[in-house]
PDB file of C-alpha atoms in Angstrom:
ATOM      1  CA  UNK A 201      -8.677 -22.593  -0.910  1.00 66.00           C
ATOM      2  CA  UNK A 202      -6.915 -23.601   2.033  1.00 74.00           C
ATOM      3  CA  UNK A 203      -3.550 -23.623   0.391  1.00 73.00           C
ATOM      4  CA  UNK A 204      -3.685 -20.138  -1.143  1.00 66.00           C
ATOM      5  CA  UNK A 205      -5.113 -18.992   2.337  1.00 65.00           C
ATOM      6  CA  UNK A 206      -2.078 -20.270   4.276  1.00 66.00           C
ATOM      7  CA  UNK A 207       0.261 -18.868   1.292  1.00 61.00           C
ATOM      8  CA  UNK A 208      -0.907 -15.421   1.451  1.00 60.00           C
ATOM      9  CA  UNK A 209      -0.957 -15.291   5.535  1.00 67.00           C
ATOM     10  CA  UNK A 210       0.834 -12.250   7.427  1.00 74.00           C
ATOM     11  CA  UNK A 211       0.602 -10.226   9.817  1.00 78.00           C
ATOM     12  CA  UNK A 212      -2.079  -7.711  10.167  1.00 80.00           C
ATOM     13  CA  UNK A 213      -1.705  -4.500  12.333  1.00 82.00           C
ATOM     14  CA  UNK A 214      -4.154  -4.401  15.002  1.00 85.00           C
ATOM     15  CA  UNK A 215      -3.658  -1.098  16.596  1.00 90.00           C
ATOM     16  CA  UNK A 216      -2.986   2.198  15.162  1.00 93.00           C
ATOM     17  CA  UNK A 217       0.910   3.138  14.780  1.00 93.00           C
ATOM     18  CA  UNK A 218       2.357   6.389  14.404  1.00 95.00           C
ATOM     19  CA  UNK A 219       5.712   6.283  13.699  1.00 93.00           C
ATOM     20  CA  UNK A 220       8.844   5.678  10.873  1.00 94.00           C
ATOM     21  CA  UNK A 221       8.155   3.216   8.542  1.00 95.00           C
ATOM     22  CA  UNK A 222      10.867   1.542   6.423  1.00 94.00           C
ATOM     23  CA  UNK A 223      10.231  -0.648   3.050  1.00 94.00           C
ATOM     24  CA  UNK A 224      11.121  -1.421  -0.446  1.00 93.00           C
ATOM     25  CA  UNK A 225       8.742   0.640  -2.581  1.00 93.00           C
ATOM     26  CA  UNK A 226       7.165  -2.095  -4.789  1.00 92.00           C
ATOM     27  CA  UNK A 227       3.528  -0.296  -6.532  1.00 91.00           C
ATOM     28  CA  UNK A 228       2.973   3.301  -6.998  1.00 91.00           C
ATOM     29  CA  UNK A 229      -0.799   4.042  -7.713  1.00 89.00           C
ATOM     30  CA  UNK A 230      -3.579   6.399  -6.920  1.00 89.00           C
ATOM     31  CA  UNK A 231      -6.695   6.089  -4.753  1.00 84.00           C
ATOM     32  CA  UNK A 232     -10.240   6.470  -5.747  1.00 83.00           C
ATOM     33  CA  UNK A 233      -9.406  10.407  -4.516  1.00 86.00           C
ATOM     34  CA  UNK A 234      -6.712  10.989  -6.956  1.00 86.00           C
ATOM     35  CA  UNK A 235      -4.093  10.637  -4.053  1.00 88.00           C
ATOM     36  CA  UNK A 236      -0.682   8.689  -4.626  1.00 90.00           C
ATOM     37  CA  UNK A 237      -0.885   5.538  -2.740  1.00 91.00           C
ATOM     38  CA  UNK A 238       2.616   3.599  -2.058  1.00 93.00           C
ATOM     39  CA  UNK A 239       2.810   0.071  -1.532  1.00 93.00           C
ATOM     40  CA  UNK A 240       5.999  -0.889   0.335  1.00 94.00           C
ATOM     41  CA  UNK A 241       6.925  -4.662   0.605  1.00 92.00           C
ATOM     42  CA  UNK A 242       9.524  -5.495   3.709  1.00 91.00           C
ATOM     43  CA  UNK A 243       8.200  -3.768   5.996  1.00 91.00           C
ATOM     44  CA  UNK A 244      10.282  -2.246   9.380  1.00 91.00           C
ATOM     45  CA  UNK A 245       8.603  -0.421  12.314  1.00 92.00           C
ATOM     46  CA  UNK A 246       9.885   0.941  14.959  1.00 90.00           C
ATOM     47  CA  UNK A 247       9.194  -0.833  18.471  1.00 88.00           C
ATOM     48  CA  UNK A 248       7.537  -3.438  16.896  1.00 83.00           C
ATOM     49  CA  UNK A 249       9.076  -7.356  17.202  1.00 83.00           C
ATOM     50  CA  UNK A 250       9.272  -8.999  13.380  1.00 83.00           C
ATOM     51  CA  UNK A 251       6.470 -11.146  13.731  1.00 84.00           C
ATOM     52  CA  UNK A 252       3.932  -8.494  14.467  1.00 86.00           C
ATOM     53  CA  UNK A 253       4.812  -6.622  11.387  1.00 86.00           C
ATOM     54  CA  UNK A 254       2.634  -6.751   8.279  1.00 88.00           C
ATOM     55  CA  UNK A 255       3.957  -8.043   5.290  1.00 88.00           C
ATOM     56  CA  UNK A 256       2.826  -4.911   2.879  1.00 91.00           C
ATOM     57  CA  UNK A 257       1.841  -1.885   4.114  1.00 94.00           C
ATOM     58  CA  UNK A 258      -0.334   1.162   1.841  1.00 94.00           C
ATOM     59  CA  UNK A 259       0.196   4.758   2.417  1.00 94.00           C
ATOM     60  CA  UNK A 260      -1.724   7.353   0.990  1.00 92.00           C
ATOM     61  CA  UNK A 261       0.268  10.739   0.741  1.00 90.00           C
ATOM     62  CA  UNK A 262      -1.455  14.121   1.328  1.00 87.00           C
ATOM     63  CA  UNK A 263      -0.816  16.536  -0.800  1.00 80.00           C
ATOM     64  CA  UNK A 264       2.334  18.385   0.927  1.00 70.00           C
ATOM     65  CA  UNK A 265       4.039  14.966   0.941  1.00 69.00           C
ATOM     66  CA  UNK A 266       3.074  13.988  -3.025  1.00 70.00           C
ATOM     67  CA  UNK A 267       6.142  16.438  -4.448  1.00 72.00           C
ATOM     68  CA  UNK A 268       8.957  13.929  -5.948  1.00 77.00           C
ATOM     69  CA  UNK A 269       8.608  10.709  -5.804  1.00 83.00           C
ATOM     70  CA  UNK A 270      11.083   7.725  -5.208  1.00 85.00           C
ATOM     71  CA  UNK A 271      11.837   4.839  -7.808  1.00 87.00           C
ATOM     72  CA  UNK A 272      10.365   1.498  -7.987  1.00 90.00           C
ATOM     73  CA  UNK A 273      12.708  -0.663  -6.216  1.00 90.00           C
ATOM     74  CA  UNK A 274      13.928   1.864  -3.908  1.00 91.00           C
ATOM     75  CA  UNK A 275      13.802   1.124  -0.068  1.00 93.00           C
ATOM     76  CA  UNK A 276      12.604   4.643   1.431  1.00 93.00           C
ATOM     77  CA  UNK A 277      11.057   5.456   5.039  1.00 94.00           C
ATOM     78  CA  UNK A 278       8.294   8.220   6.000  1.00 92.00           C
ATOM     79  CA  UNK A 279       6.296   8.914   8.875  1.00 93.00           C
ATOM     80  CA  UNK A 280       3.367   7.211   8.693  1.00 93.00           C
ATOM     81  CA  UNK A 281      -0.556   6.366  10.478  1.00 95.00           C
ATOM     82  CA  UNK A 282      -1.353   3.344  10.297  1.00 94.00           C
ATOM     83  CA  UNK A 283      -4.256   1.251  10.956  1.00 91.00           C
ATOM     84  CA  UNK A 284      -5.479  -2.376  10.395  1.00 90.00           C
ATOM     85  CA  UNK A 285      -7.732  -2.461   6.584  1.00 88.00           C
ATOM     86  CA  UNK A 286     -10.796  -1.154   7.444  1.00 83.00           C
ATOM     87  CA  UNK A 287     -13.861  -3.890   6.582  1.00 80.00           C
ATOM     88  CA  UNK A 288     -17.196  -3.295   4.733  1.00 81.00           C
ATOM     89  CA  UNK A 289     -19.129   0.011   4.610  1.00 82.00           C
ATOM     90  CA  UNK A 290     -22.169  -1.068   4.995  1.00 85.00           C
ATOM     91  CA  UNK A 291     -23.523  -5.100   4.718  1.00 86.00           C
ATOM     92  CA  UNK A 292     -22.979  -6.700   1.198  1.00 83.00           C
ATOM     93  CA  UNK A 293     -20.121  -3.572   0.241  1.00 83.00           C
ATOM     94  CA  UNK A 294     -16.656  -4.238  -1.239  1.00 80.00           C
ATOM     95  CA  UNK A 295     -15.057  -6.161   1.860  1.00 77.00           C
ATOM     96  CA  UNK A 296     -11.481  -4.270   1.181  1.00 80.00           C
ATOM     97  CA  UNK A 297     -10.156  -6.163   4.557  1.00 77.00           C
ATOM     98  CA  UNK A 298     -10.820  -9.518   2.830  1.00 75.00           C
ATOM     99  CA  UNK A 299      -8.933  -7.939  -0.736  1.00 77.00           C
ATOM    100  CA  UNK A 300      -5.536  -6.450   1.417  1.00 80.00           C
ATOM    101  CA  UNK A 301      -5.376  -9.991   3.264  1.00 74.00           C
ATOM    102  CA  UNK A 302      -5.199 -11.788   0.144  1.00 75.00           C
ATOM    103  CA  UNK A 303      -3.063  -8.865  -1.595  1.00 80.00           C
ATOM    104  CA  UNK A 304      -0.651  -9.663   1.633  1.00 81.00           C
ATOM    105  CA  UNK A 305      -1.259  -5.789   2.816  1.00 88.00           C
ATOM    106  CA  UNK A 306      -1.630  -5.793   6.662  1.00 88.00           C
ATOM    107  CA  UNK A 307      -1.625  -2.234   7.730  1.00 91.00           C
ATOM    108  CA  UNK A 308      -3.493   1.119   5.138  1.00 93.00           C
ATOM    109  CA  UNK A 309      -3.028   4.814   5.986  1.00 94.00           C
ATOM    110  CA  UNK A 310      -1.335   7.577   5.035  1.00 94.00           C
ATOM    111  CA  UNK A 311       1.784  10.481   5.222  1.00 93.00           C
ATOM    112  CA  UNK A 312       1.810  14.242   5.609  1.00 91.00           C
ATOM    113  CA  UNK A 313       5.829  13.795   4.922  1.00 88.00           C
ATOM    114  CA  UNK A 314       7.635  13.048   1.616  1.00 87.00           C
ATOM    115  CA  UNK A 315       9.178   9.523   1.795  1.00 87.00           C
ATOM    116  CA  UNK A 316      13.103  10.099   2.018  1.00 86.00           C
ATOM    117  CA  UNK A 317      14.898   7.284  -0.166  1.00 87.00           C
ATOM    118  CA  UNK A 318      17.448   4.931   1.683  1.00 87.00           C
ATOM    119  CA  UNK A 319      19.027   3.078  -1.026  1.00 80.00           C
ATOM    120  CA  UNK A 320      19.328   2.801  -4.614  1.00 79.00           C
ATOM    121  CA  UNK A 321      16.580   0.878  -6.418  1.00 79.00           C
ATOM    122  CA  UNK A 322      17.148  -3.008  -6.294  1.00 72.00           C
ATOM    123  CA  UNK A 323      16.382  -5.458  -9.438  1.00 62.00           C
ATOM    124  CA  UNK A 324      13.099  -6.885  -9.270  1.00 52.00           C
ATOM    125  CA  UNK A 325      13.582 -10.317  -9.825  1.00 36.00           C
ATOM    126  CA  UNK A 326      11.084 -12.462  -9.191  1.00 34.00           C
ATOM    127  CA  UNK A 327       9.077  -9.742  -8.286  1.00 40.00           C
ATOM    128  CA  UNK A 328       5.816  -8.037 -10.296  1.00 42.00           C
ATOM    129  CA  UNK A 329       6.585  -4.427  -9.937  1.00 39.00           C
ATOM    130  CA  UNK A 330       3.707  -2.947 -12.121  1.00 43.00           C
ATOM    131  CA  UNK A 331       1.166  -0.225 -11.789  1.00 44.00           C
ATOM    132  CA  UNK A 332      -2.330  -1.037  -9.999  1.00 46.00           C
ATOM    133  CA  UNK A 333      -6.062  -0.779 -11.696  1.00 43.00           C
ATOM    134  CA  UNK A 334      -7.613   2.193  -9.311  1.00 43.00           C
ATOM    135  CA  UNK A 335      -9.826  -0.508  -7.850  1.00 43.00           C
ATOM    136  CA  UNK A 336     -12.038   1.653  -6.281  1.00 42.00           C
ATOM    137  CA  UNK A 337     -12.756   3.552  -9.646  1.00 41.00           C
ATOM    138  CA  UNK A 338     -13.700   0.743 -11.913  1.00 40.00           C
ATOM    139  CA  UNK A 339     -16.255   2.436 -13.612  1.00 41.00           C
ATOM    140  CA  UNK A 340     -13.731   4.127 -15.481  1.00 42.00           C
ATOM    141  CA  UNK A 341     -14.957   7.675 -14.755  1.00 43.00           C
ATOM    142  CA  UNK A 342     -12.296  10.609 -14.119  1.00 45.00           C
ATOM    143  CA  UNK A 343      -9.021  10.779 -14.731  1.00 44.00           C
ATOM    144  CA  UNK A 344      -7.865   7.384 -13.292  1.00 44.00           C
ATOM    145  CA  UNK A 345     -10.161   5.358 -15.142  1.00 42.00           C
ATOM    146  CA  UNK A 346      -9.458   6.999 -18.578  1.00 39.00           C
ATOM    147  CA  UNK A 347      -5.988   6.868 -17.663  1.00 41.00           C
ATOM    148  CA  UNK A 348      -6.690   2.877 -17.092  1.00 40.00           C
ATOM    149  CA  UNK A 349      -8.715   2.564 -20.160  1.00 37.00           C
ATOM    150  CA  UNK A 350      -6.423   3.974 -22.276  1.00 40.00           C
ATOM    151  CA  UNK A 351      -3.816   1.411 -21.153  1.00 41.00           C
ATOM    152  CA  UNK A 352      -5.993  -1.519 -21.969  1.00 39.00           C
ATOM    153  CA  UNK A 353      -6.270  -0.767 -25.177  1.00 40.00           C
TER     154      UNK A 353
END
């Protein structure tokens, strides 16, 4: 436990930050509210020294921002708000602080911009650039989860 805890350590956001962020655009998925979520892996912001920047970073875009979206691959930037995960709802909840940290995501939140691509997608290899499971809609009601379940089979 010990090893895969020190292999998965980064940098977690402690603040909020509003401000460009740069990254390679490594998941596209959607939240538990049907909004595009991007998952961006290399992570620049501005102001910030290297070592205080999260690994992985998840933005949620609002509807004005969702129009077209970049490639897999593709390093794009966006104005973002960011925040450390948030932890448990209530006692005994999903602990989604405990799942980012050991998904390497250090920072959630979410656009009101489109993302505006930087480069052309790069080759993914050695990299798993797939589609997530909504994990917040497990249950496999609405359109997500028969999206999902129609995958698995």
């Amino acid at each position: 436990m010990g090893l895969r805890s020190a292999h998965v350590a980064a940098p977690i956001l402690k603040w909020r930050y509003y401000g460009p962020v740069e990254g390679q655009l490594v998941q596209i998925d959607r939240s538990a509210r049907d909004r595009i979520r991007l998952t961006l892996d290399r992570v620049v912001l501005q102001d910030i020294s290297a070592d205080r920047i999260p690994r992985r970073v998840r933005i949620s875009l609002m509807e004005e921002a969702a129009g077209s979206l970049p490639e897999l691959g593709q390093r794009i930037m966006l104005t973002g708000h960011l925040g450390p995960p948030p932890g448990p709802a209530s006692p005994g909840s999903f602990d989604f602080r405990w799942h980012a940290w050991f998904s390497g995501i250090g920072a959630v939140g979410y656009s009101r911009l489109p993302a505006t691509s930087l480069a052309p997608p790069e080759a993914a290899v050695g990299r798993c650039i797939a589609p997530a499971w909504p994990s917040a809609n497990r249950s496999g009601s609405g359109s997500a989860g028969r999206k999902a379940r129609s995958r698995r089979r």
